Structure formats: C-alpha cells, structure tokens
CSV table of N, CA, C and O in Angstrom, one decimal:
chain,number,residue,atom,x,y,z
A,1476,MET,N,80.4,93.9,82.0
A,1476,MET,CA,80.1,93.3,83.3
A,1476,MET,C,78.8,93.7,83.7
A,1476,MET,O,78.4,94.9,83.5
A,1477,ALA,N,78.1,92.9,84.3
A,1477,ALA,CA,76.6,93.2,84.8
A,1477,ALA,C,76.7,94.2,85.9
A,1477,ALA,O,77.5,94.2,86.8
A,1478,SER,N,75.8,95.2,86.0
A,1478,SER,CA,75.6,96.1,86.9
A,1478,SER,C,75.2,95.5,88.3
A,1478,SER,O,74.4,94.5,88.2
A,1479,PRO,N,75.4,96.2,89.4
A,1479,PRO,CA,74.8,95.7,90.6
A,1479,PRO,C,73.3,95.6,90.6
A,1479,PRO,O,72.7,94.7,91.3
A,1480,SER,N,72.7,96.4,89.9
A,1480,SER,CA,71.2,96.5,89.8
A,1480,SER,C,70.7,95.3,89.0
A,1480,SER,O,69.6,94.7,89.5
A,1481,LEU,N,71.4,94.9,88.0
A,1481,LEU,CA,71.0,93.8,87.2
A,1481,LEU,C,71.3,92.5,88.0
A,1481,LEU,O,70.3,91.5,88.0
A,1482,ILE,N,72.2,92.4,88.7
A,1482,ILE,CA,72.5,91.3,89.6
A,1482,ILE,C,71.6,91.2,90.7
A,1482,ILE,O,71.0,90.2,91.0
A,1483,ALA,N,71.3,92.2,91.3
A,1483,ALA,CA,70.3,92.3,92.5
A,1483,ALA,C,68.9,91.9,91.9
A,1483,ALA,O,68.3,91.1,92.7
A,1484,LEU,N,68.5,92.4,90.9
A,1484,LEU,CA,67.2,92.0,90.3
A,1484,LEU,C,67.2,90.5,90.1
A,1484,LEU,O,66.1,89.8,90.3
A,1485,THR,N,68.2,89.9,89.5
A,1485,THR,CA,68.3,88.4,89.2
A,1485,THR,C,68.2,87.8,90.5
A,1485,THR,O,67.6,86.7,90.7
A,1486,LEU,N,68.9,88.1,91.5
A,1486,LEU,CA,69.1,87.5,92.8
A,1486,LEU,C,67.6,87.6,93.5
A,1486,LEU,O,67.3,86.5,94.1
A,1487,PHE,N,67.0,88.7,93.3
A,1487,PHE,CA,65.6,88.9,93.9
A,1487,PHE,C,64.7,87.9,93.5
A,1487,PHE,O,64.0,87.2,94.3
A,1488,VAL,N,64.7,87.7,92.0
A,1488,VAL,CA,63.9,86.7,91.4
A,1488,VAL,C,64.3,85.2,91.8
A,1488,VAL,O,63.4,84.4,92.1
A,1489,ALA,N,65.6,85.0,91.8
A,1489,ALA,CA,66.1,83.7,92.0
A,1489,ALA,C,65.9,83.2,93.5
A,1489,ALA,O,65.5,82.1,93.7
A,1490,TRP,N,65.8,84.2,94.5
A,1490,TRP,CA,65.4,83.9,95.9
A,1490,TRP,C,63.9,83.4,95.9
A,1490,TRP,O,63.9,82.4,96.7
A,1491,ALA,N,63.1,84.1,95.3
A,1491,ALA,CA,61.7,83.5,95.2
A,1491,ALA,C,61.6,82.2,94.7
A,1491,ALA,O,60.9,81.3,95.2
A,1492,LEU,N,62.4,81.9,93.7
A,1492,LEU,CA,62.4,80.6,93.0
A,1492,LEU,C,63.0,79.6,93.9
A,1492,LEU,O,62.5,78.4,94.0
A,1493,VAL,N,64.1,79.9,94.6
A,1493,VAL,CA,64.6,79.0,95.6
A,1493,VAL,C,63.6,78.7,96.7
A,1493,VAL,O,63.4,77.4,97.2
A,1494,LEU,N,62.9,79.6,97.3
A,1494,LEU,CA,61.9,79.4,98.3
A,1494,LEU,C,60.8,78.4,97.7
A,1494,LEU,O,60.3,77.6,98.3
A,1495,MET,N,60.3,78.7,96.5
A,1495,MET,CA,59.4,77.8,95.8
A,1495,MET,C,59.8,76.4,95.7
A,1495,MET,O,59.1,75.6,95.9
A,1496,ALA,N,61.1,76.3,95.2
A,1496,ALA,CA,61.6,74.9,95.2
A,1496,ALA,C,61.7,74.1,96.4
A,1496,ALA,O,61.5,73.1,96.5
A,1497,LEU,N,62.1,75.0,97.5
A,1497,LEU,CA,62.2,74.2,98.8
A,1497,LEU,C,61.0,73.7,99.2
A,1497,LEU,O,60.7,72.7,99.8
A,1498,MET,N,59.9,74.7,99.1
A,1498,MET,CA,58.5,74.3,99.4
A,1498,MET,C,58.0,72.9,98.7
A,1498,MET,O,57.4,72.1,99.3
A,1499,GLU,N,58.4,73.0,97.4
A,1499,GLU,CA,57.8,71.9,96.5
A,1499,GLU,C,58.8,70.5,96.9
A,1499,GLU,O,58.2,69.4,96.9
A,1500,VAL,N,60.0,70.6,97.3
A,1500,VAL,CA,60.7,69.5,97.7
A,1500,VAL,C,60.2,68.9,99.0
A,1500,VAL,O,59.9,67.7,99.0
A,1501,ILE,N,59.8,69.8,99.9
A,1501,ILE,CA,59.3,69.3,101.1
A,1501,ILE,C,58.0,68.7,101.0
A,1501,ILE,O,57.6,67.7,101.5
A,1502,ARG,N,57.1,69.4,100.1
A,1502,ARG,CA,55.7,68.8,99.8
A,1502,ARG,C,55.9,67.5,99.1
A,1502,ARG,O,55.2,66.5,99.4
A,1503,SER,N,56.8,67.3,98.3
A,1503,SER,CA,57.0,66.0,97.5
A,1503,SER,C,57.4,65.0,98.4
A,1503,SER,O,56.9,63.9,98.5
A,1504,LYS,N,58.4,65.3,99.4
A,1504,LYS,CA,58.7,64.3,100.3
A,1504,LYS,C,57.5,63.9,101.3
A,1504,LYS,O,57.3,62.6,101.5
A,1505,LEU,N,56.6,64.8,101.6
A,1505,LEU,CA,55.4,64.4,102.4
A,1505,LEU,C,54.5,63.6,101.7
A,1505,LEU,O,53.9,62.6,102.2
A,1506,VAL,N,54.3,63.9,100.4
A,1506,VAL,CA,53.6,62.9,99.5
A,1506,VAL,C,54.1,61.5,99.4
A,1506,VAL,O,53.5,60.6,99.5
A,1507,LEU,N,55.6,61.6,99.2
A,1507,LEU,CA,56.2,60.2,99.0
A,1507,LEU,C,56.1,59.5,100.3
A,1507,LEU,O,56.1,58.2,100.2
A,1508,GLN,N,56.2,60.1,101.4
A,1508,GLN,CA,56.0,59.5,102.6
A,1508,GLN,C,54.5,59.1,103.0
A,1508,GLN,O,54.3,58.6,104.2
A,1509,LYS,N,53.7,59.6,102.3
A,1509,LYS,CA,52.2,59.4,102.4
A,1509,LYS,C,51.8,60.0,103.7
A,1509,LYS,O,50.8,59.6,104.4
A,1510,THR,N,52.5,61.1,104.1
A,1510,THR,CA,52.0,61.9,105.3
A,1510,THR,C,50.9,62.8,104.8
A,1510,THR,O,49.9,63.1,105.6
A,1511,VAL,N,50.9,63.3,103.6
A,1511,VAL,CA,49.9,64.2,103.1
A,1511,VAL,C,49.6,63.7,101.7
A,1511,VAL,O,50.5,63.4,100.9
A,1512,LEU,N,48.3,63.7,101.3
A,1512,LEU,CA,48.0,63.3,99.9
A,1512,LEU,C,48.2,64.5,99.0
A,1512,LEU,O,48.2,65.8,99.5
A,1513,ALA,N,48.6,64.2,97.7
A,1513,ALA,CA,48.9,65.3,96.8
A,1513,ALA,C,47.8,66.3,96.6
A,1513,ALA,O,48.1,67.5,96.4
A,1514,ASN,N,46.5,66.0,96.9
A,1514,ASN,CA,45.4,67.0,96.7
A,1514,ASN,C,45.0,67.7,97.9
A,1514,ASN,O,44.1,68.3,98.1
A,1515,GLU,N,45.8,67.4,99.1
A,1515,GLU,CA,45.4,67.9,100.4
A,1515,GLU,C,46.2,69.4,100.8
A,1515,GLU,O,46.0,70.0,101.8
A,1516,PHE,N,47.1,69.8,99.9
A,1516,PHE,CA,47.9,71.0,100.2
A,1516,PHE,C,47.0,72.2,100.1
A,1516,PHE,O,46.3,72.4,99.0
A,1517,ARG,N,47.1,73.1,101.0
A,1517,ARG,CA,46.5,74.3,100.9
A,1517,ARG,C,47.5,75.4,100.5
A,1517,ARG,O,48.7,75.2,100.8
A,1518,PRO,N,47.2,76.4,99.7
A,1518,PRO,CA,48.0,77.4,99.3
A,1518,PRO,C,48.9,78.0,100.3
A,1518,PRO,O,50.1,78.3,100.1
A,1519,ASP,N,48.5,78.2,101.5
A,1519,ASP,CA,49.2,78.8,102.5
A,1519,ASP,C,49.8,77.8,103.6
A,1519,ASP,O,50.2,78.3,104.6
A,1520,ASN,N,49.7,76.5,103.2
A,1520,ASN,CA,50.3,75.5,104.0
A,1520,ASN,C,49.5,75.3,105.4
A,1520,ASN,O,50.3,74.8,106.3
A,1521,ALA,N,48.4,75.8,105.5
A,1521,ALA,CA,47.8,75.9,106.9
A,1521,ALA,C,47.6,74.5,107.5
A,1521,ALA,O,47.6,74.5,108.8
A,1522,ASN,N,47.6,73.5,106.7
A,1522,ASN,CA,47.5,72.1,107.4
A,1522,ASN,C,48.8,71.4,107.6
A,1522,ASN,O,48.8,70.2,107.8
A,1523,LEU,N,49.9,72.2,107.5
A,1523,LEU,CA,51.1,71.6,107.6
A,1523,LEU,C,51.9,72.4,108.8
A,1523,LEU,O,51.3,72.9,109.5
A,1524,SER,N,53.1,72.0,108.9
A,1524,SER,CA,54.0,72.5,110.3
A,1524,SER,C,54.0,74.0,110.2
A,1524,SER,O,53.9,74.7,109.1
A,1525,PRO,N,54.3,74.5,111.3
A,1525,PRO,CA,54.5,76.0,111.3
A,1525,PRO,C,55.6,76.4,110.4
A,1525,PRO,O,55.5,77.5,109.8
A,1526,PHE,N,56.7,75.7,110.2
A,1526,PHE,CA,57.8,76.1,109.4
A,1526,PHE,C,57.1,76.1,108.0
A,1526,PHE,O,57.6,77.2,107.2
A,1527,MET,N,56.3,75.2,107.6
A,1527,MET,CA,55.8,75.3,106.2
A,1527,MET,C,55.0,76.5,106.0
A,1527,MET,O,54.8,77.0,104.9
A,1528,GLN,N,54.2,76.8,107.0
A,1528,GLN,CA,53.4,77.9,106.9
A,1528,GLN,C,54.0,79.2,106.8
A,1528,GLN,O,53.9,80.1,105.9
A,1529,ARG,N,55.2,79.3,107.6
A,1529,ARG,CA,56.1,80.5,107.4
A,1529,ARG,C,56.7,80.5,106.1
A,1529,ARG,O,56.9,81.6,105.5
A,1530,LEU,N,57.2,79.4,105.6
A,1530,LEU,CA,57.8,79.3,104.3
A,1530,LEU,C,56.9,79.7,103.2
A,1530,LEU,O,57.2,80.5,102.2
A,1531,ALA,N,55.6,79.3,103.2
A,1531,ALA,CA,54.5,79.8,102.2
A,1531,ALA,C,54.4,81.4,102.3
A,1531,ALA,O,54.4,82.1,101.4
A,1532,ARG,N,54.4,82.0,103.5
A,1532,ARG,CA,54.3,83.2,103.7
A,1532,ARG,C,55.5,84.1,103.2
A,1532,ARG,O,55.4,85.2,102.5
A,1533,ALA,N,56.6,83.6,103.6
A,1533,ALA,CA,57.8,84.1,103.1
A,1533,ALA,C,57.9,84.2,101.5
A,1533,ALA,O,58.5,85.2,101.0
A,1534,HIS,N,57.7,83.1,101.0
A,1534,HIS,CA,57.7,83.1,99.4
A,1534,HIS,C,56.7,84.0,99.0
A,1534,HIS,O,56.9,84.8,98.1
A,1535,ALA,N,55.5,84.1,99.5
A,1535,ALA,CA,54.5,85.1,99.1
A,1535,ALA,C,55.0,86.6,99.3
A,1535,ALA,O,54.8,87.4,98.4
A,1536,ASN,N,55.7,86.8,100.3
A,1536,ASN,CA,56.3,88.2,100.6
A,1536,ASN,C,57.2,88.5,99.3
A,1536,ASN,O,57.2,89.6,99.0
A,1537,CYS,N,58.0,87.6,99.0
A,1537,CYS,CA,58.9,87.8,98.0
A,1537,CYS,C,58.2,88.1,96.6
A,1537,CYS,O,58.5,89.0,95.9
A,1538,ILE,N,57.2,87.3,96.3
A,1538,ILE,CA,56.5,87.4,95.1
A,1538,ILE,C,55.7,88.7,95.0
A,1538,ILE,O,55.6,89.5,94.0
A,1539,GLU,N,55.2,89.2,96.2
A,1539,GLU,CA,54.6,90.4,96.3
A,1539,GLU,C,55.4,91.6,96.1
A,1539,GLU,O,54.9,92.8,95.6
A,1540,ASN,N,56.7,91.5,96.5
A,1540,ASN,CA,57.6,92.7,96.3
A,1540,ASN,C,58.3,92.7,95.1
A,1540,ASN,O,58.9,93.8,94.7
A,1541,ILE,N,58.4,91.6,94.2
A,1541,ILE,CA,59.2,91.5,92.9
A,1541,ILE,C,58.6,92.7,92.0
A,1541,ILE,O,59.3,93.4,91.5
A,1542,PRO,N,57.4,92.8,91.9
A,1542,PRO,CA,56.9,93.9,90.8
A,1542,PRO,C,57.1,95.3,91.4
A,1542,PRO,O,57.4,96.0,90.5
A,1543,VAL,N,57.3,95.5,92.7
A,1543,VAL,CA,57.5,96.8,93.1
A,1543,VAL,C,58.9,97.2,93.0
A,1543,VAL,O,59.5,98.0,92.4
A,1544,LEU,N,59.6,96.5,94.0
A,1544,LEU,CA,61.0,96.8,94.0
A,1544,LEU,C,61.8,96.3,92.8
A,1544,LEU,O,62.8,96.9,92.3
A,1545,GLY,N,61.5,95.2,92.3
A,1545,GLY,CA,62.1,94.6,91.0
A,1545,GLY,C,61.7,95.5,89.8
A,1545,GLY,O,62.6,95.8,89.1
A,1546,GLY,N,60.6,96.1,89.9
A,1546,GLY,CA,60.2,97.1,88.9
A,1546,GLY,C,61.0,98.3,88.9
A,1546,GLY,O,61.3,98.8,87.8
A,1547,LEU,N,61.3,98.8,90.1
A,1547,LEU,CA,62.2,99.9,90.2
A,1547,LEU,C,63.5,99.6,89.6
A,1547,LEU,O,64.1,100.6,88.8
A,1548,LEU,N,64.1,98.4,90.0
A,1548,LEU,CA,65.4,98.0,89.5
A,1548,LEU,C,65.4,97.9,87.8
A,1548,LEU,O,66.2,98.4,87.2
A,1549,LEU,N,64.2,97.4,87.3
A,1549,LEU,CA,64.1,97.3,85.9
A,1549,LEU,C,64.0,98.7,85.3
A,1549,LEU,O,64.6,98.8,84.1
A,1550,ILE,N,63.2,99.5,85.8
A,1550,ILE,CA,63.2,101.0,85.2
A,1550,ILE,C,64.5,101.6,85.2
A,1550,ILE,O,64.9,102.1,84.0
A,1551,ALA,N,65.2,101.4,86.2
A,1551,ALA,CA,66.6,102.0,86.2
A,1551,ALA,C,67.4,101.3,85.1
A,1551,ALA,O,68.3,102.1,84.3
A,1552,ILE,N,67.4,100.1,85.0
A,1552,ILE,CA,68.1,99.3,84.1
A,1552,ILE,C,67.9,99.7,82.6
A,1552,ILE,O,68.7,100.0,81.8
A,1553,VAL,N,66.6,99.7,82.2
A,1553,VAL,CA,66.2,99.9,80.9
A,1553,VAL,C,66.2,101.4,80.5
A,1553,VAL,O,66.4,101.7,79.3
A,1554,SER,N,66.3,102.2,81.4
A,1554,SER,CA,66.4,103.8,81.2
A,1554,SER,C,67.8,104.2,81.3
A,1554,SER,O,68.0,105.4,81.0
A,1555,GLY,N,68.7,103.3,81.6
A,1555,GLY,CA,70.2,103.8,81.6
A,1555,GLY,C,70.4,104.5,82.9
A,1555,GLY,O,71.3,105.3,82.8
A,1556,ARG,N,69.6,104.3,83.9
A,1556,ARG,CA,69.9,105.2,85.2
A,1556,ARG,C,70.3,104.3,86.5
A,1556,ARG,O,69.8,104.6,87.5
A,1557,GLU,N,71.0,103.4,86.0
A,1557,GLU,CA,71.4,102.5,87.1
A,1557,GLU,C,72.2,103.1,88.2
A,1557,GLU,O,72.4,102.6,89.4
A,1558,HIS,N,72.8,104.3,87.8
A,1558,HIS,CA,73.5,105.0,88.9
A,1558,HIS,C,72.8,105.4,90.1
A,1558,HIS,O,73.0,105.6,91.2
A,1559,VAL,N,71.3,105.4,89.9
A,1559,VAL,CA,70.4,105.6,91.0
A,1559,VAL,C,70.2,104.4,91.8
A,1559,VAL,O,70.3,104.5,93.0
A,1560,THR,N,70.2,103.2,91.3
A,1560,THR,CA,69.9,102.0,92.0
A,1560,THR,C,71.1,101.2,92.4
A,1560,THR,O,71.2,100.6,93.4
A,1561,ASP,N,72.3,101.2,91.7
A,1561,ASP,CA,73.3,100.6,91.9
A,1561,ASP,C,74.0,100.6,93.4
A,1561,ASP,O,74.2,99.6,93.9
A,1562,PRO,N,74.1,101.9,94.0
A,1562,PRO,CA,74.6,101.9,95.2
A,1562,PRO,C,73.9,101.1,96.4
A,1562,PRO,O,74.5,100.7,97.3
A,1563,LEU,N,72.5,101.0,96.2
A,1563,LEU,CA,71.9,100.2,97.3
A,1563,LEU,C,71.3,99.0,96.9
A,1563,LEU,O,70.6,98.3,97.6
A,1564,ALA,N,71.6,98.6,95.6
A,1564,ALA,CA,71.1,97.3,95.1
A,1564,ALA,C,71.3,96.1,96.0
A,1564,ALA,O,70.5,95.4,96.2
A,1565,TYR,N,72.5,96.0,96.3
A,1565,TYR,CA,72.9,94.8,97.2
A,1565,TYR,C,72.5,94.9,98.6
A,1565,TYR,O,72.1,93.9,99.3
A,1566,VAL,N,72.2,96.0,99.1
A,1566,VAL,CA,71.5,96.3,100.4
A,1566,VAL,C,70.2,95.8,100.4
A,1566,VAL,O,69.7,95.2,101.2
A,1567,LEU,N,69.5,96.2,99.3
A,1567,LEU,CA,68.0,95.7,99.1
A,1567,LEU,C,68.0,94.2,99.1
A,1567,LEU,O,67.2,93.7,99.9
A,1568,VAL,N,68.9,93.6,98.4
A,1568,VAL,CA,68.9,92.1,98.3
A,1568,VAL,C,69.1,91.5,99.6
A,1568,VAL,O,68.6,90.5,100.2
A,1569,ALA,N,70.1,92.1,100.4
A,1569,ALA,CA,70.6,91.6,101.7
A,1569,ALA,C,69.4,91.7,102.7
A,1569,ALA,O,69.1,90.8,103.5
A,1570,ALA,N,68.7,92.7,102.6
A,1570,ALA,CA,67.6,93.0,103.5
A,1570,ALA,C,66.5,92.0,103.3
A,1570,ALA,O,65.8,91.5,104.2
A,1571,ARG,N,66.3,91.7,101.8
A,1571,ARG,CA,65.3,90.7,101.5
A,1571,ARG,C,65.7,89.4,102.1
A,1571,ARG,O,64.9,88.6,102.7
A,1572,PHE,N,66.9,88.9,101.9
A,1572,PHE,CA,67.5,87.6,102.4
A,1572,PHE,C,67.2,87.6,104.0
A,1572,PHE,O,66.9,86.5,104.5
A,1573,VAL,N,67.7,88.6,104.6
A,1573,VAL,CA,67.5,88.7,106.1
A,1573,VAL,C,66.1,88.5,106.6
A,1573,VAL,O,65.8,87.7,107.5
A,1574,GLN,N,65.2,89.3,105.8
A,1574,GLN,CA,63.7,89.2,106.3
A,1574,GLN,C,63.3,87.8,106.1
A,1574,GLN,O,62.6,87.2,106.9
A,1575,THR,N,63.6,87.2,105.0
A,1575,THR,CA,63.1,85.8,104.7
A,1575,THR,C,63.7,84.9,105.7
A,1575,THR,O,62.9,84.1,106.3
A,1576,LEU,N,64.9,84.9,106.0
A,1576,LEU,CA,65.7,83.9,106.9
A,1576,LEU,C,65.1,84.0,108.4
A,1576,LEU,O,64.8,83.1,109.1
A,1577,ILE,N,64.9,85.2,108.7
A,1577,ILE,CA,64.2,85.5,110.0
A,1577,ILE,C,62.8,85.0,110.1
A,1577,ILE,O,62.3,84.3,111.0
A,1578,HIS,N,62.0,85.2,109.0
A,1578,HIS,CA,60.7,84.7,108.9
A,1578,HIS,C,60.7,83.2,109.0
A,1578,HIS,O,59.8,82.6,109.7
A,1579,LEU,N,61.7,82.5,108.4
A,1579,LEU,CA,61.7,81.1,108.3
A,1579,LEU,C,62.1,80.5,109.8
A,1579,LEU,O,61.6,79.5,110.2
A,1580,ALA,N,62.9,81.2,110.5
A,1580,ALA,CA,63.5,80.9,111.7
A,1580,ALA,C,62.6,80.9,112.8
A,1580,ALA,O,62.5,80.0,113.7
A,1581,SER,N,61.8,82.0,112.9
A,1581,SER,CA,60.9,82.1,114.1
A,1581,SER,C,59.7,83.0,113.9
A,1581,SER,O,59.8,83.9,112.9
A,1582,SER,N,58.7,83.0,114.8
A,1582,SER,CA,57.6,84.0,114.8
A,1582,SER,C,57.6,84.6,116.1
A,1582,SER,O,56.5,85.1,116.4
A,1583,SER,N,58.6,84.6,116.7
A,1583,SER,CA,58.7,85.3,118.2
A,1583,SER,C,58.4,86.7,118.0
A,1583,SER,O,58.7,87.3,116.9
A,1584,SER,N,58.2,87.5,119.0
A,1584,SER,CA,58.1,88.9,119.0
A,1584,SER,C,59.4,89.5,118.5
A,1584,SER,O,59.4,90.4,117.7
A,1585,VAL,N,60.5,89.1,119.0
A,1585,VAL,CA,61.8,89.7,118.7
A,1585,VAL,C,62.0,89.4,117.1
A,1585,VAL,O,62.5,90.3,116.3
A,1586,ALA,N,61.7,88.2,116.7
A,1586,ALA,CA,62.0,87.9,115.2
A,1586,ALA,C,61.0,88.7,114.3
A,1586,ALA,O,61.5,89.3,113.4
A,1587,VAL,N,59.8,88.9,114.6
A,1587,VAL,CA,58.9,89.7,113.9
A,1587,VAL,C,59.4,91.2,113.9
A,1587,VAL,O,59.3,91.8,112.9
A,1588,THR,N,59.9,91.6,115.0
A,1588,THR,CA,60.4,93.0,115.1
A,1588,THR,C,61.6,93.1,114.0
A,1588,THR,O,61.6,94.1,113.3
A,1589,LEU,N,62.5,92.2,114.2
A,1589,LEU,CA,63.6,92.2,113.4
A,1589,LEU,C,63.3,92.1,111.8
A,1589,LEU,O,63.9,92.8,110.9
A,1590,ARG,N,62.4,91.3,111.5
A,1590,ARG,CA,61.9,91.0,110.2
A,1590,ARG,C,61.2,92.4,109.6
A,1590,ARG,O,61.4,92.7,108.5
A,1591,PHE,N,60.5,93.0,110.4
A,1591,PHE,CA,59.9,94.3,110.2
A,1591,PHE,C,61.0,95.4,109.8
A,1591,PHE,O,60.8,96.1,108.9
A,1592,VAL,N,62.1,95.4,110.6
A,1592,VAL,CA,63.1,96.3,110.3
A,1592,VAL,C,63.8,96.0,108.9
A,1592,VAL,O,64.0,96.9,108.1
A,1593,ALA,N,63.9,94.9,108.7
A,1593,ALA,CA,64.4,94.4,107.4
A,1593,ALA,C,63.4,94.9,106.1
A,1593,ALA,O,64.1,95.3,105.2
A,1594,PHE,N,62.2,94.7,106.4
A,1594,PHE,CA,61.3,95.1,105.4
A,1594,PHE,C,61.2,96.6,105.3
A,1594,PHE,O,61.2,97.3,104.1
A,1595,ILE,N,61.3,97.3,106.4
A,1595,ILE,CA,61.3,98.8,106.2
A,1595,ILE,C,62.6,99.4,105.5
A,1595,ILE,O,62.5,100.2,104.9
A,1596,VAL,N,63.8,98.7,105.7
A,1596,VAL,CA,64.8,99.1,104.8
A,1596,VAL,C,64.5,98.8,103.5
A,1596,VAL,O,64.9,99.8,102.7
A,1597,GLN,N,63.9,97.9,103.0
A,1597,GLN,CA,63.5,97.7,101.6
A,1597,GLN,C,62.5,98.8,101.2
A,1597,GLN,O,62.7,99.4,100.1
A,1598,VAL,N,61.6,99.1,101.9
A,1598,VAL,CA,60.6,100.2,101.7
A,1598,VAL,C,61.2,101.5,101.5
A,1598,VAL,O,61.1,102.2,100.6
A,1599,MET,N,62.2,101.8,102.5
A,1599,MET,CA,62.9,103.1,102.3
A,1599,MET,C,63.8,103.2,101.0
A,1599,MET,O,63.7,104.3,100.5
A,1600,ILE,N,64.4,102.1,100.7
A,1600,ILE,CA,65.2,102.1,99.6
A,1600,ILE,C,64.3,102.3,98.4
A,1600,ILE,O,64.4,103.0,97.4
A,1601,GLY,N,63.2,101.6,98.4
A,1601,GLY,CA,62.2,101.7,97.2
A,1601,GLY,C,61.8,103.1,97.1
A,1601,GLY,O,61.6,103.8,96.0
A,1602,LEU,N,61.4,103.8,98.2
A,1602,LEU,CA,60.9,105.2,98.2
A,1602,LEU,C,61.9,106.1,97.7
A,1602,LEU,O,61.7,107.0,96.8
A,1603,TYR,N,63.1,106.0,98.2
A,1603,TYR,CA,64.3,106.7,97.8
A,1603,TYR,C,64.5,106.6,96.2
A,1603,TYR,O,64.7,107.7,95.6
A,1604,TRP,N,64.6,105.4,95.7
A,1604,TRP,CA,64.8,105.1,94.3
A,1604,TRP,C,63.7,105.8,93.6
A,1604,TRP,O,63.8,106.3,92.4
A,1605,SER,N,62.4,105.6,94.0
A,1605,SER,CA,61.3,106.2,93.3
A,1605,SER,C,61.4,107.7,93.1
A,1605,SER,O,61.2,108.2,92.0
A,1606,PHE,N,61.7,108.3,94.2
A,1606,PHE,CA,62.1,109.8,94.1
A,1606,PHE,C,63.2,110.2,93.2
A,1606,PHE,O,63.0,111.0,92.3
A,1607,LYS,N,64.2,109.6,93.3
A,1607,LYS,CA,65.4,109.7,92.4
A,1607,LYS,C,65.0,109.5,91.0
A,1607,LYS,O,65.5,110.2,90.2
A,1608,LEU,N,64.4,108.4,90.7
A,1608,LEU,CA,64.0,108.0,89.4
A,1608,LEU,C,63.0,109.1,88.8
A,1608,LEU,O,63.2,109.5,87.6
A,1609,LEU,N,62.1,109.5,89.5
A,1609,LEU,CA,61.1,110.4,89.1
A,1609,LEU,C,61.8,111.9,88.9
A,1609,LEU,O,61.3,112.6,88.0
A,1610,THR,N,62.6,112.2,89.7
A,1610,THR,CA,63.3,113.5,89.6
A,1610,THR,C,64.4,113.6,88.7
A,1610,THR,O,64.9,114.8,88.3
A,1611,SER,N,64.7,112.4,87.9
A,1611,SER,CA,65.8,112.5,86.9
A,1611,SER,C,65.2,112.2,85.5
A,1611,SER,O,66.0,112.0,84.6
A,1612,ILE,N,63.8,112.3,85.3
A,1612,ILE,CA,63.3,112.2,84.2
A,1612,ILE,C,63.5,113.4,83.3
A,1612,ILE,O,63.5,114.4,83.8
C-alpha cells in the first residue's frame, strides 16, 4: 500500500496538472469562440479576465512549490524516512488545495489573508520536515 507521503506527492503534482488543464480548456474555448487569437495569450493571462489571471498565478504557485515541498517528500520516500513526512503529508496537500481554491475565488483582503495562512501552514510543515530529515541523517 502506498504511503501518505507518496500519495501526497502524487496529489501535489496532479493538482498542478489539473490547474494547467483547466487553463488550457478555457483558453481553447476562447480561441474557438474567436474571443482571443491563439497567439495573443500572455503567460500571466494579463489580457484575460481576473479569474484567468488568478488561475495563472495559482498554477505558478503550485509549480514554484513542487521542487521544494515535493522535494522533501521525495527525499523522505527514497531514503525510507516516510515516518517523518507521513503524519503531515495530507495536511500539506489540503493546505495547498485550500490556498489554490481561495486564490481562484477572490482577491479580497480577507481572501488574501486566508490564502497566506494556508501558505504559511505549508512553509511551517516544510521547515519542520527539513529539520527532522536533516537531524535523522
């Protein structure tokens, strides 16, 4: 049976892929409707709706964190120290999902604060894992 760390790593990567697919489905629809030409898309979706801009940034947030947080999960998995990451693996993924969903829903002050809290949860888990992994070498 797969460990929580392995499942969390897979979910973390899959979430980034889902966001990318959503963005491309919406972009394809815009092209087919002739709302936007295929060569007019900006990487940050700056010329599109506020939702599409938030989607681009939410996707970028996921991609930026996969090497760091996913890397810690991978280190634990390949070194046989999943006992370090397993207890908080699902909390990390849940915090990532919450951060993304809030990011997609709103850019209000309250939403940004809640999104930041979800991000800080991930950072604190990452720091804890780093310490535990380094001290168990």
